[in-house]
XYZ file of C-alpha atoms in Angstrom:
71
model
C 0.306 0.124 0.275
C 2.867 2.489 0.884
C 4.360 1.846 -2.358
C 1.440 2.690 -4.287
C 0.940 5.690 -2.653
C 4.620 6.837 -3.042
C 4.627 6.179 -6.876
C 0.914 8.141 -7.146
C 2.710 11.032 -5.509
C 5.849 10.807 -7.936
C 3.468 10.765 -10.991
C 3.309 14.640 -12.305
C 0.436 16.878 -12.271
C -2.131 17.128 -14.993
C -0.887 19.316 -17.632
C -2.801 22.962 -17.421
C -5.481 23.328 -19.526
C -4.409 25.934 -22.631
C -5.995 29.524 -22.641
C -9.455 29.756 -23.956
C -8.772 30.609 -27.940
C -10.943 33.813 -29.163
C -14.619 33.198 -28.961
C -17.238 31.858 -31.816
C -18.703 34.639 -34.252
C -21.986 35.015 -34.387
C -23.899 34.360 -37.745
C -23.632 37.655 -39.416
C -21.100 39.582 -37.779
C -18.386 40.947 -39.175
C -15.348 39.095 -39.156
C -11.828 40.009 -37.477
C -8.996 41.188 -39.782
C -6.245 38.404 -40.513
C -3.328 37.679 -42.699
C -2.703 33.794 -44.355
C -0.087 32.895 -46.691
C -1.844 32.677 -50.192
C -1.387 30.247 -53.103
C -2.758 29.819 -56.718
C -1.798 26.804 -58.700
C 1.414 27.568 -59.639
C 2.595 28.219 -55.763
C 2.654 30.045 -52.901
C 2.483 34.139 -53.179
C 5.163 36.182 -51.817
C 2.962 38.580 -49.684
C 0.094 37.201 -47.287
C -3.346 37.995 -48.048
C -5.016 39.780 -45.679
C -9.183 40.193 -45.208
C -9.285 43.270 -45.304
C -7.559 43.798 -48.925
C -10.953 42.811 -49.787
C -13.123 45.371 -47.687
C -16.904 45.638 -49.084
C -16.391 42.881 -51.442
C -18.091 39.518 -50.954
C -15.225 36.712 -49.728
C -15.475 32.743 -50.089
C -12.720 30.314 -47.828
C -12.247 27.351 -49.131
C -10.199 24.941 -46.778
C -8.857 21.635 -48.275
C -7.908 18.850 -46.296
C -3.813 18.353 -47.611
C -4.022 20.515 -49.715
C -1.029 21.663 -51.206
C 1.088 19.538 -49.143
C 2.839 15.859 -49.732
C 0.359 14.073 -47.662
């Protein structure tokens, strides 16, 4: 019994919880500005693409699983 208690006391504590991420946006809310690496079928773009570059225009974001990877 003593060995079990000693072993349990040697176990590291659980890692702290990560800080909460940004709150989810409500439908119809204005999206915050962000920048991401851009890509075309010819390769990646030299400068990042910013959402603010398209202010006042309709923007559709498309995410592709394993796009532009060797996977």
